[in-house]
Coordinates of C-alpha atoms (C1' of nucleotides) in Angstrom, one line a residue:
Chain F
M1 CA -25.8 -11.1 -14.9
D2 CA -23.8 -12.6 -12.1
W3 CA -22.2 -9.4 -11.2
V4 CA -25.5 -7.7 -10.6
R5 CA -26.7 -10.7 -8.6
I6 CA -23.6 -10.7 -6.4
A7 CA -23.7 -7.0 -5.8
F8 CA -27.3 -7.3 -4.9
H9 CA -26.6 -10.2 -2.6
F10 CA -24.0 -8.1 -0.8
N11 CA -26.3 -5.1 -0.5
E12 CA -29.0 -7.2 1.0
L13 CA -26.7 -8.9 3.4
S14 CA -25.4 -5.5 4.6
K15 CA -28.9 -4.2 5.1
T16 CA -30.6 -7.1 6.7
M17 CA -27.9 -8.2 9.1
K18 CA -25.5 -6.4 11.2
V19 CA -22.2 -6.4 9.3
K20 CA -19.3 -8.0 11.2
T21 CA -15.8 -8.3 9.8
R22 CA -12.6 -9.6 11.3
F23 CA -8.9 -9.3 10.8
A24 CA -7.2 -12.5 11.8
P25 CA -3.4 -12.3 11.6
S26 CA -1.1 -15.1 12.8
P27 CA 1.5 -14.0 15.4
T28 CA 4.5 -15.3 13.6
G29 CA 6.1 -12.0 12.9
F30 CA 5.5 -8.2 12.9
L31 CA 2.4 -6.6 11.4
H32 CA 3.0 -6.5 7.7
I33 CA 2.1 -3.6 5.5
G34 CA -0.1 -5.9 3.4
G35 CA -1.8 -7.1 6.6
V36 CA -2.6 -3.5 7.5
R37 CA -4.2 -3.0 4.1
T38 CA -6.4 -6.1 4.7
A39 CA -7.2 -4.9 8.2
L40 CA -8.0 -1.4 6.8
F41 CA -10.5 -2.8 4.3
C42 CA -12.2 -4.9 6.9
W43 CA -12.3 -2.0 9.3
L44 CA -13.6 0.4 6.6
F45 CA -16.3 -2.0 5.5
A46 CA -17.5 -2.5 9.0
R47 CA -17.4 1.2 9.9
H48 CA -19.1 2.1 6.6
H49 CA -22.0 -0.1 7.4
G50 CA -22.1 0.7 11.1
G51 CA -21.1 -2.8 11.9
Q52 CA -18.5 -4.5 14.1
F53 CA -14.8 -5.2 13.6
V54 CA -13.2 -8.1 15.3
L55 CA -9.5 -8.8 16.0
R56 CA -8.6 -12.4 16.2
I57 CA -5.1 -13.8 16.8
E58 CA -4.7 -17.1 14.9
D59 CA -2.1 -18.7 17.1
T60 CA -2.9 -22.4 16.6
D61 CA 0.7 -23.0 15.5
R62 CA 2.3 -23.0 18.9
E63 CA 5.7 -23.6 17.4
R64 CA 5.9 -20.3 15.6
S65 CA 3.5 -18.0 17.5
T66 CA 5.2 -15.6 19.9
Q67 CA 4.1 -13.0 22.4
E68 CA 6.5 -10.6 20.8
S69 CA 4.5 -10.8 17.6
I70 CA 1.2 -10.4 19.3
D71 CA 2.5 -7.2 20.9
A72 CA 3.8 -5.9 17.6
I73 CA 0.5 -6.6 16.0
L74 CA -1.5 -4.8 18.7
E75 CA 0.9 -1.9 18.7
G76 CA 0.8 -1.6 14.9
M77 CA -3.0 -1.7 14.8
T78 CA -3.1 1.0 17.5
W79 CA -0.6 3.2 15.8
V80 CA -2.6 3.3 12.6
G81 CA -5.8 3.7 14.6
L82 CA -7.7 0.7 13.4
D83 CA -9.7 0.1 16.5
W84 CA -11.6 -3.2 17.1
D85 CA -14.9 -3.7 18.8
E86 CA -14.3 -7.3 20.0
G87 CA -11.2 -9.2 20.9
P88 CA -8.4 -9.8 20.5
Y89 CA -9.6 -13.4 20.6
Y90 CA -7.0 -16.1 20.8
Q91 CA -7.6 -19.5 19.1
T92 CA -5.4 -21.2 21.7
E93 CA -8.2 -20.4 24.2
R94 CA -10.8 -22.2 22.2
F95 CA -9.2 -25.6 21.7
D96 CA -12.1 -27.4 23.5
R97 CA -14.5 -26.0 21.0
Y98 CA -12.5 -27.2 18.0
R99 CA -12.2 -30.7 19.5
A100 CA -15.9 -31.0 20.2
L101 CA -16.7 -30.0 16.6
A102 CA -14.1 -32.3 15.2
D103 CA -15.7 -35.2 17.2
Q104 CA -19.0 -34.2 15.8
L105 CA -17.7 -34.5 12.2
L106 CA -16.2 -37.9 13.1
E107 CA -19.5 -39.1 14.4
Q108 CA -21.3 -37.7 11.4
G109 CA -19.0 -39.6 9.1
D110 CA -17.7 -36.3 7.6
A111 CA -14.2 -36.9 9.0
Y112 CA -11.9 -39.8 9.7
H113 CA -8.6 -40.7 11.4
C114 CA -5.5 -40.8 9.2
Y115 CA -2.4 -42.7 10.2
C116 CA -0.2 -42.0 7.2
S117 CA 3.3 -41.0 8.0
P118 CA 5.0 -37.9 6.5
D119 CA 7.2 -40.1 4.4
E120 CA 4.3 -41.9 3.0
L121 CA 2.6 -38.6 2.1
D122 CA 5.7 -37.2 0.5
A123 CA 6.0 -40.3 -1.7
M124 CA 2.4 -40.1 -2.7
R125 CA 2.7 -36.5 -3.7
A126 CA 5.8 -37.1 -5.7
E127 CA 4.1 -39.8 -7.6
Q128 CA 1.1 -37.6 -8.4
V129 CA 3.2 -34.7 -9.6
A130 CA 5.2 -37.1 -11.8
A131 CA 1.9 -38.2 -13.2
G132 CA 0.9 -34.6 -14.0
Q133 CA -1.8 -34.5 -11.3
N134 CA -2.7 -31.9 -8.8
P135 CA -1.0 -33.4 -5.7
G136 CA -3.3 -34.1 -2.8
Y137 CA -4.2 -36.7 -0.2
D138 CA -5.8 -39.7 -2.0
G139 CA -8.1 -40.7 0.9
R140 CA -6.4 -44.0 1.5
C141 CA -7.3 -44.0 5.2
R142 CA -11.0 -43.4 4.6
Q143 CA -11.5 -47.2 4.6
R144 CA -9.3 -48.0 7.5
T145 CA -11.0 -49.5 10.5
E146 CA -8.1 -50.5 12.7
P147 CA -5.8 -48.0 14.5
V148 CA -2.1 -48.2 13.8
A149 CA -0.2 -48.9 16.9
G150 CA 2.1 -46.1 18.2
V151 CA 0.7 -43.5 15.8
S152 CA -1.5 -40.7 17.1
P153 CA -3.6 -40.0 14.1
V154 CA -4.7 -36.7 12.5
I155 CA -8.3 -36.1 11.6
R156 CA -9.0 -35.4 8.0
F157 CA -12.2 -33.9 6.6
K158 CA -14.0 -36.0 4.0
T159 CA -14.4 -33.7 1.0
P160 CA -17.1 -34.7 -1.4
A161 CA -15.5 -36.6 -4.3
A162 CA -17.9 -35.5 -7.1
G163 CA -19.6 -32.3 -7.9
E164 CA -18.3 -28.7 -7.6
V165 CA -18.3 -25.7 -5.3
V166 CA -19.4 -22.3 -6.4
I167 CA -18.1 -19.3 -4.6
D168 CA -19.6 -15.9 -5.1
D169 CA -16.8 -13.4 -4.4
A170 CA -17.5 -9.7 -4.1
V171 CA -14.4 -8.8 -6.1
R172 CA -13.8 -11.9 -8.2
G173 CA -17.3 -12.7 -9.2
Q174 CA -18.2 -16.4 -9.4
V175 CA -15.4 -18.9 -9.0
V176 CA -16.0 -22.6 -9.6
Y177 CA -13.9 -25.5 -8.3
A178 CA -14.4 -29.2 -9.1
N179 CA -14.5 -31.2 -5.9
S180 CA -12.2 -33.7 -7.5
E181 CA -9.4 -31.1 -7.2
I182 CA -9.9 -30.7 -3.5
D183 CA -8.3 -33.3 -1.2
D184 CA -9.2 -34.4 2.3
L185 CA -7.4 -31.9 4.4
V186 CA -6.2 -32.3 7.9
I187 CA -8.4 -30.5 10.4
M188 CA -6.9 -31.7 13.6
R189 CA -3.2 -32.4 14.1
G190 CA -1.8 -35.5 15.8
D191 CA -1.3 -33.5 19.0
G192 CA -5.0 -32.6 19.1
T193 CA -4.7 -29.0 18.0
P194 CA -6.7 -27.7 15.1
T195 CA -5.3 -26.5 11.8
Y196 CA -6.0 -23.2 10.2
H197 CA -8.8 -24.3 7.8
F198 CA -10.8 -25.7 10.6
S199 CA -10.3 -23.0 13.2
V200 CA -11.2 -20.2 10.8
V201 CA -14.4 -21.8 9.8
V202 CA -15.4 -22.5 13.4
D203 CA -14.4 -19.0 14.6
D204 CA -16.0 -17.1 11.8
A205 CA -19.2 -18.9 12.5
D206 CA -19.0 -18.6 16.3
M207 CA -18.2 -15.0 16.1
A208 CA -21.0 -14.4 13.6
I209 CA -18.7 -12.9 10.9
T210 CA -20.9 -11.8 8.0
H211 CA -18.2 -10.8 5.6
V212 CA -14.9 -12.5 5.2
I213 CA -12.5 -10.0 3.6
R214 CA -8.9 -11.3 3.2
G215 CA -6.0 -11.6 0.8
D216 CA -6.6 -13.5 -2.4
D217 CA -4.0 -16.0 -1.4
H218 CA -7.0 -17.5 0.4
L219 CA -9.2 -17.7 -2.6
N220 CA -8.3 -21.3 -3.4
N221 CA -8.7 -22.2 0.3
T222 CA -12.2 -20.9 0.3
A223 CA -13.4 -23.9 -1.6
R224 CA -12.3 -26.4 1.0
Q225 CA -13.5 -24.2 3.9
V226 CA -16.9 -24.0 2.3
H227 CA -17.3 -27.7 2.5
I228 CA -16.5 -27.7 6.2
I229 CA -19.0 -25.0 6.8
A230 CA -21.7 -27.1 5.1
A231 CA -20.8 -30.2 7.0
L232 CA -21.0 -28.3 10.3
G233 CA -24.4 -26.8 9.2
F234 CA -23.1 -23.2 9.5
E235 CA -24.2 -20.3 7.4
R236 CA -21.8 -19.2 4.8
P237 CA -20.4 -15.7 5.1
A238 CA -20.0 -13.4 2.1
Y239 CA -16.5 -13.4 0.7
A240 CA -14.3 -10.7 -0.7
H241 CA -10.8 -11.6 -1.7
L242 CA -8.4 -8.7 -2.0
P243 CA -5.6 -8.5 -4.6
M244 CA -2.1 -8.8 -3.3
I245 CA 0.4 -6.1 -2.7
L246 CA 3.6 -6.8 -4.4
G247 CA 7.0 -5.3 -3.9
E248 CA 8.4 -2.6 -6.2
D249 CA 9.9 -5.3 -8.4
G250 CA 6.7 -7.2 -8.7
A251 CA 7.7 -10.0 -6.4
R252 CA 5.9 -10.8 -3.3
L253 CA 6.4 -8.4 -0.5
S254 CA 9.2 -9.6 1.8
K255 CA 11.8 -8.4 4.1
R256 CA 14.2 -7.6 1.3
H257 CA 11.8 -4.9 0.1
G258 CA 12.8 -2.6 3.0
A259 CA 10.1 -1.6 5.3
V260 CA 7.3 -4.1 5.5
N261 CA 6.8 -3.7 9.2
V262 CA 4.3 -0.9 9.8
L263 CA 6.1 0.2 12.9
E264 CA 9.1 0.9 10.8
Y265 CA 7.1 3.6 9.1
R266 CA 6.6 5.3 12.4
E267 CA 10.3 5.2 13.0
Q268 CA 11.0 6.7 9.6
G269 CA 8.7 9.6 10.4
F270 CA 5.6 8.7 8.4
L271 CA 2.1 9.7 9.7
P272 CA -0.4 6.9 10.2
E273 CA -3.0 8.9 8.2
A274 CA -0.6 9.0 5.2
V275 CA 0.1 5.3 5.4
L276 CA -3.6 4.4 5.5
N277 CA -4.4 6.9 2.7
Y278 CA -1.6 5.3 0.6
L279 CA -2.9 1.8 1.3
V280 CA -6.5 2.5 0.7
R281 CA -5.6 3.5 -2.9
L282 CA -3.9 0.2 -3.5
G283 CA -6.7 -1.9 -4.9
W284 CA -9.5 0.6 -4.2
S285 CA -10.4 3.9 -5.8
H286 CA -13.1 6.5 -5.8
G287 CA -12.9 8.2 -9.2
D288 CA -9.8 10.4 -9.4
Q289 CA -9.6 11.3 -5.7
E290 CA -6.2 10.7 -4.2
I291 CA -6.4 12.2 -0.7
F292 CA -9.0 11.0 1.8
T293 CA -9.5 11.9 5.4
R294 CA -10.4 9.0 7.6
E295 CA -14.0 10.1 7.6
E296 CA -14.1 10.2 3.9
M297 CA -12.7 6.8 3.6
V298 CA -15.3 5.4 5.9
R299 CA -18.1 7.2 4.0
L300 CA -16.9 6.3 0.5
F301 CA -15.5 2.9 0.9
E302 CA -17.4 0.1 -0.8
L303 CA -16.4 -3.3 -2.0
D304 CA -17.5 -2.5 -5.5
G305 CA -14.6 0.0 -5.7
V306 CA -12.1 -2.8 -5.1
N307 CA -10.3 -4.0 -8.2
A308 CA -9.1 -7.5 -8.9
S309 CA -5.5 -7.0 -10.0
A310 CA -2.4 -7.0 -7.8
S311 CA -0.6 -3.8 -7.2
R312 CA 3.0 -2.8 -6.5
F313 CA 4.1 -0.8 -3.5
S314 CA 5.5 2.6 -4.4
P315 CA 7.6 4.2 -1.6
E316 CA 7.8 7.4 -3.7
K317 CA 4.1 7.9 -3.8
L318 CA 3.8 7.1 -0.1
T319 CA 6.5 9.7 0.6
W320 CA 4.6 12.3 -1.5
L321 CA 1.4 11.6 0.4
N322 CA 3.2 11.9 3.7
Q323 CA 4.4 15.3 2.7
Q324 CA 0.9 16.3 1.8
Y325 CA -0.2 15.2 5.2
I326 CA 2.7 17.0 7.0
L327 CA 1.7 20.1 5.1
Q328 CA -2.0 19.8 5.9
T329 CA -1.8 18.7 9.5
P330 CA -2.1 21.4 12.1
D331 CA 1.4 22.1 13.5
A332 CA 0.5 21.4 17.0
E333 CA -0.5 17.8 16.1
L334 CA 2.9 17.1 14.7
V335 CA 4.8 18.1 17.7
E336 CA 4.8 14.8 19.5
G337 CA 6.0 12.8 16.5
L338 CA 8.7 15.4 15.8
L339 CA 10.0 15.3 19.3
E340 CA 10.5 11.6 19.0
Q341 CA 12.6 12.2 15.9
Y342 CA 14.7 14.8 17.6
R343 CA 15.2 12.3 20.4
R344 CA 16.5 9.8 18.0
L345 CA 19.0 12.4 16.7
D346 CA 20.0 13.2 20.3
V347 CA 18.8 16.8 19.8
D348 CA 17.8 18.7 22.9
T349 CA 15.0 21.0 22.0
A350 CA 14.7 22.7 25.4
D351 CA 17.0 25.5 24.4
G352 CA 15.3 26.7 21.2
P353 CA 12.1 28.1 19.7
Q354 CA 8.7 26.6 19.9
L355 CA 8.4 23.4 17.9
S356 CA 5.2 24.5 16.2
A357 CA 7.2 27.5 14.8
V358 CA 9.9 25.2 13.6
I359 CA 7.3 23.0 11.9
A360 CA 5.6 26.0 10.2
A361 CA 9.0 27.0 8.8
F362 CA 10.2 23.6 7.7
H363 CA 7.2 21.5 6.8
E364 CA 7.1 22.4 3.1
R365 CA 10.6 21.0 2.6
A366 CA 10.3 17.8 4.5
A367 CA 8.6 14.6 3.3
T368 CA 8.8 12.9 6.7
L369 CA 9.1 13.9 10.3
R370 CA 12.5 12.4 10.3
E371 CA 13.6 14.7 7.5
L372 CA 12.0 17.6 9.2
A373 CA 14.0 17.0 12.4
A374 CA 17.2 16.3 10.6
S375 CA 17.0 19.4 8.5
S376 CA 16.4 21.7 11.4
V377 CA 19.0 20.6 13.9
Y378 CA 21.0 23.8 13.6
V379 CA 18.0 25.7 15.1
F380 CA 18.8 23.9 18.4
H381 CA 22.5 22.9 18.2
D382 CA 25.6 24.6 16.8
F383 CA 27.0 22.8 13.8
A384 CA 30.5 21.4 13.8
E385 CA 31.6 23.0 10.6
I386 CA 30.3 24.9 7.6
E387 CA 29.9 22.7 4.6
P388 CA 33.1 23.2 2.6
K389 CA 31.4 23.6 -0.7
A390 CA 28.9 26.1 0.5
A391 CA 31.7 28.1 2.3
K392 CA 33.8 28.1 -0.7
K393 CA 31.1 29.4 -2.9
H394 CA 29.5 32.0 -0.6
L395 CA 31.9 33.2 2.0
R396 CA 34.1 35.4 -0.1
G397 CA 35.9 38.6 0.5
V398 CA 33.3 40.7 -1.3
V399 CA 30.7 40.0 1.3
R400 CA 33.0 40.7 4.3
Q401 CA 32.0 44.3 4.8
P402 CA 28.2 44.0 4.1
M403 CA 28.1 41.0 6.4
A404 CA 29.9 42.9 9.2
D405 CA 27.4 45.8 8.7
I406 CA 24.5 43.4 9.0
R407 CA 26.0 41.9 12.1
E408 CA 26.2 45.3 13.7
A409 CA 22.7 46.4 12.8
L410 CA 21.3 43.0 14.0
A411 CA 23.0 43.4 17.3
D412 CA 20.7 46.2 18.3
L413 CA 17.6 45.1 16.4
Q414 CA 14.4 45.4 18.4
P415 CA 12.5 43.2 18.4
W416 CA 14.2 40.2 17.1
A417 CA 11.7 39.2 14.5
E418 CA 11.3 38.4 10.8
E419 CA 10.2 41.8 9.6
G420 CA 13.2 43.6 11.2
I421 CA 15.7 41.0 10.1
Q422 CA 14.4 41.2 6.6
S423 CA 14.5 45.0 6.4
T424 CA 17.9 45.1 8.0
I425 CA 19.4 42.9 5.3
Q426 CA 17.6 44.8 2.6
A427 CA 18.9 48.1 3.9
V428 CA 22.5 46.9 3.9
A429 CA 22.1 45.3 0.5
D430 CA 20.7 48.6 -0.9
Q431 CA 23.5 50.5 0.8
H432 CA 26.1 48.3 -1.0
E433 CA 24.1 48.2 -4.2
L434 CA 23.7 44.5 -4.0
G435 CA 20.7 42.3 -4.7
F436 CA 19.1 40.7 -1.7
G437 CA 20.3 37.3 -2.8
K438 CA 23.9 38.3 -2.9
L439 CA 23.7 38.7 0.9
G440 CA 21.0 36.2 1.8
Q441 CA 22.8 33.2 0.6
P442 CA 26.1 34.0 2.4
L443 CA 24.2 34.7 5.5
R444 CA 22.4 31.4 5.2
V445 CA 25.6 29.6 5.0
A446 CA 27.0 31.5 8.0
V447 CA 24.0 30.9 10.1
T448 CA 23.0 27.4 9.2
G449 CA 26.3 25.9 8.0
G450 CA 24.8 25.0 4.6
G451 CA 23.1 26.3 1.6
V452 CA 19.5 25.2 2.2
S453 CA 17.0 26.5 4.7
P454 CA 13.7 28.3 5.0
P455 CA 13.7 32.0 4.0
I456 CA 16.6 33.7 5.7
D457 CA 14.5 36.0 7.9
V458 CA 12.4 33.1 9.2
T459 CA 15.5 31.0 9.7
M460 CA 17.4 33.6 11.7
A461 CA 14.3 34.5 13.8
L462 CA 14.1 30.9 14.8
I463 CA 17.8 30.5 15.5
G464 CA 17.8 33.5 17.8
R465 CA 20.0 36.5 18.1
D466 CA 22.8 35.2 20.2
R467 CA 23.5 32.2 18.0
C468 CA 23.1 34.2 14.8
L469 CA 25.6 36.8 15.9
A470 CA 28.1 34.2 17.1
R471 CA 27.8 32.3 13.9
I472 CA 28.2 35.4 11.7
D473 CA 31.3 36.2 13.7
A474 CA 32.6 32.7 13.0
A475 CA 31.9 33.1 9.3
L476 CA 33.6 36.5 9.2
S477 CA 36.8 35.0 10.6
V478 CA 36.5 32.2 8.0
I479 CA 36.5 34.9 5.4
D480 CA 39.4 36.7 7.0
K481 CA 41.5 33.6 7.0
R482 CA 40.7 32.9 3.4
V483 CA 41.5 36.4 2.3
A484 CA 44.7 36.3 4.2
A485 CA 45.7 33.0 2.6
A486 CA 44.9 34.3 -0.8
G487 CA 46.9 37.5 -0.2
R488 CA 50.0 35.6 0.8
Chain I
rG1 C1' 3.2 -30.2 -13.1
rC2 C1' -2.2 -29.5 -11.8
rU3 C1' -6.1 -25.9 -10.3
rC4 C1' -7.7 -21.0 -9.6
rC5 C1' -7.0 -15.6 -10.2
rC6 C1' -5.1 -11.3 -12.7
rU7 C1' -3.5 -8.1 -17.3
rU8 C1' -5.0 0.5 -19.3
rC9 C1' 1.2 5.2 -19.2
rG10 C1' 7.5 2.9 -15.5
rU11 C1' 4.0 2.8 -10.9
rC12 C1' -1.2 3.5 -8.5
rU13 C1' -5.6 4.0 -11.1
rA14 C1' -10.5 6.4 -14.0
rG15 C1' -13.2 4.1 -17.8
rC16 C1' -18.5 0.1 -16.9
rG17 C1' -19.8 -0.5 -26.4
rG18 C1' -19.0 5.3 -29.5
rU19 C1' -13.8 9.6 -25.1
rU20 C1' -8.6 14.1 -28.4
rA21 C1' -8.3 7.1 -23.3
rG22 C1' -8.8 11.2 -17.7
rG23 C1' -6.2 11.9 -12.9
rA24 C1' -2.1 10.9 -9.4
rC25 C1' 3.3 9.5 -8.2
rG26 C1' 7.8 9.7 -10.6
rC27 C1' 10.5 12.1 -14.8
rG28 C1' 11.5 16.7 -18.4
rG29 C1' 10.4 22.1 -19.3
rC30 C1' 8.6 26.9 -17.9
rC31 C1' 6.8 30.4 -14.1
rC32 C1' 7.4 32.1 -9.0
rU33 C1' 12.0 33.0 -6.1
rC34 C1' 17.3 35.2 -1.1
rU35 C1' 18.7 28.9 -1.3
rC36 C1' 15.8 24.5 -1.1
rA37 C1' 11.1 23.3 -1.2
rA38 C1' 6.0 24.1 -1.7
rG39 C1' 2.7 26.0 -5.5
rG40 C1' 1.1 27.0 -10.6
rC41 C1' 1.4 25.9 -15.9
rU42 C1' 3.2 22.4 -19.3
rG43 C1' 5.6 18.0 -22.0
rA44 C1' 6.8 12.8 -22.8
rA45 C1' 4.4 8.2 -21.4
rA46 C1' -0.7 3.0 -21.6
rC47 C1' -5.5 -0.2 -23.5
rA48 C1' -0.1 -7.5 -23.8
rC49 C1' -1.3 -10.5 -28.4
rG50 C1' -4.9 -13.2 -31.6
rA51 C1' -9.6 -14.6 -32.9
rG52 C1' -14.7 -13.9 -32.4
rU53 C1' -19.7 -11.0 -30.9
rU54 C1' -21.3 -6.1 -32.7
rC55 C1' -22.7 -1.0 -37.3
rG56 C1' -18.7 -0.1 -33.7
rA57 C1' -14.5 -2.8 -29.1
rU58 C1' -9.9 -0.5 -24.0
rU59 C1' -14.8 -2.1 -22.5
rC60 C1' -18.3 -8.5 -23.9
rU61 C1' -16.6 -14.1 -25.1
rC62 C1' -12.8 -17.6 -26.2
rG63 C1' -7.8 -18.7 -26.9
rU64 C1' -2.3 -17.4 -26.5
rA65 C1' 1.5 -15.1 -23.8
rG66 C1' 3.1 -13.0 -19.3
rG67 C1' 2.4 -12.4 -13.9
rG68 C1' 0.4 -14.1 -9.2
rA69 C1' -1.7 -17.6 -5.8
rG70 C1' -2.9 -22.5 -3.9
rC71 C1' -1.6 -27.6 -3.9
rG72 C1' 1.6 -28.8 4.5
rC73 C1' 0.0 -32.2 10.9
rC74 C1' 1.9 -22.9 8.1
rA75 C1' -1.6 -19.3 8.5

RNA sequence: GCUCCCUUCGUCUAGCGGUUAGGACGCGGCCCUCUCAAGGCUGAAACACGAGUUCGAUUCUCGUAGGGAGCGCCA
């Protein structure tokens, strides 16, 4: 069966030659989340086989390539920790090489100059579509012998007119194209720069790429590239075309789908490990396993676990995974990222408890570092006012006396620690014949300004004695005002 | 329009001829509980449709439908 043959072919390739993959983004924007998934699979495959991973910047389109984009790509790759062994290479530094090979094709008779104008080409395509044909260049300049004055010609590759191309793809199986469906594509622009189809082929060969792993939007392109490879006498790499990642609505991922720039996830308080773990499960699986360490991913990743159908991006699941990672990551490793989030919130953490203690107390109720920071601000800064709803519900006359008793006992508590705080509250509750919760919640509101926090003893231990006493005093006066108002 | 690819719960997926079709996210319920979480248990929820092949199809083949991609002097 074809499948078996293809799988065998892949295994043999991996064994006999050193595996080398590449990620080749074009610097026309930020590093896309879909691009990261592609890079991840390339990286995993290389690492799994003890091979090399190359980063190549495809910047032949000088109109749209920017240094800013290059920086964003490098920063994004670094953030998620997909390290490369070679590169980054830049295609703009290799123009001489492309020109030389284009000349070679010209001499061989596998390419020719084309003088057609854009208008002429448009008209031709319109006609073809009207006639129900697959639009494509009809090769009208193949026979031309005389240059056209004033036109700097492009170079087109001469695609075989008859026959077919067969591509063995590691995820698609065998895909066949009739050559009649493939037109003569432009390989060199009028200005002497190469086009994508030409530069990829040359670079992949020059850089000895063994496995081309890329998005399946390139599947159709592969047929044309394979012809160029043959004409140049290069060896064909193995191919694996990955399914696309769609937005939540099933449409292609784009800016309107929120965060598509990886670096935005960093800003939102996601951990790179969580992002990678989420992405690896989009189009790849290993039985029922959901959580993979980086080492596990490298050890378990294989192309035969990659499926063929497109998947949708689910922010909910990413968020869940991120929380799992926040829960599992040693507190100390979270400190740096958390500090960055406090900085964004303008929170000064100098006057407060150790951040690792804050993390330990808050991590099970925060899905992102951003949430973790935002929900713990009161540990470092006083709040402007108590949430009205929480105050109304819990700061009542009945808790005035017990709360005052607690305040008094707490003032002398030694040491200021969870156990003592807990037993103090319990003692006062017992004394007033109240359940712990009857006092815990009002205290929480007094001390945090809201109704949600870690356990009250933990929370108060973190906030510190001085702040707690002052806030309880403030709450007591809120109660007093309220009682007075009610009594009037 | 033409060519190619894809199709299991709402979503991500397991399954590789015979299963009560499994797991995860999300959603509902219960437990735990000083709040909120986390955690545990639990419930609802899927093989797009139609023909074949076969003793037997979610699984293999072919159609149909739906979705995606490509068809540039973009990558």
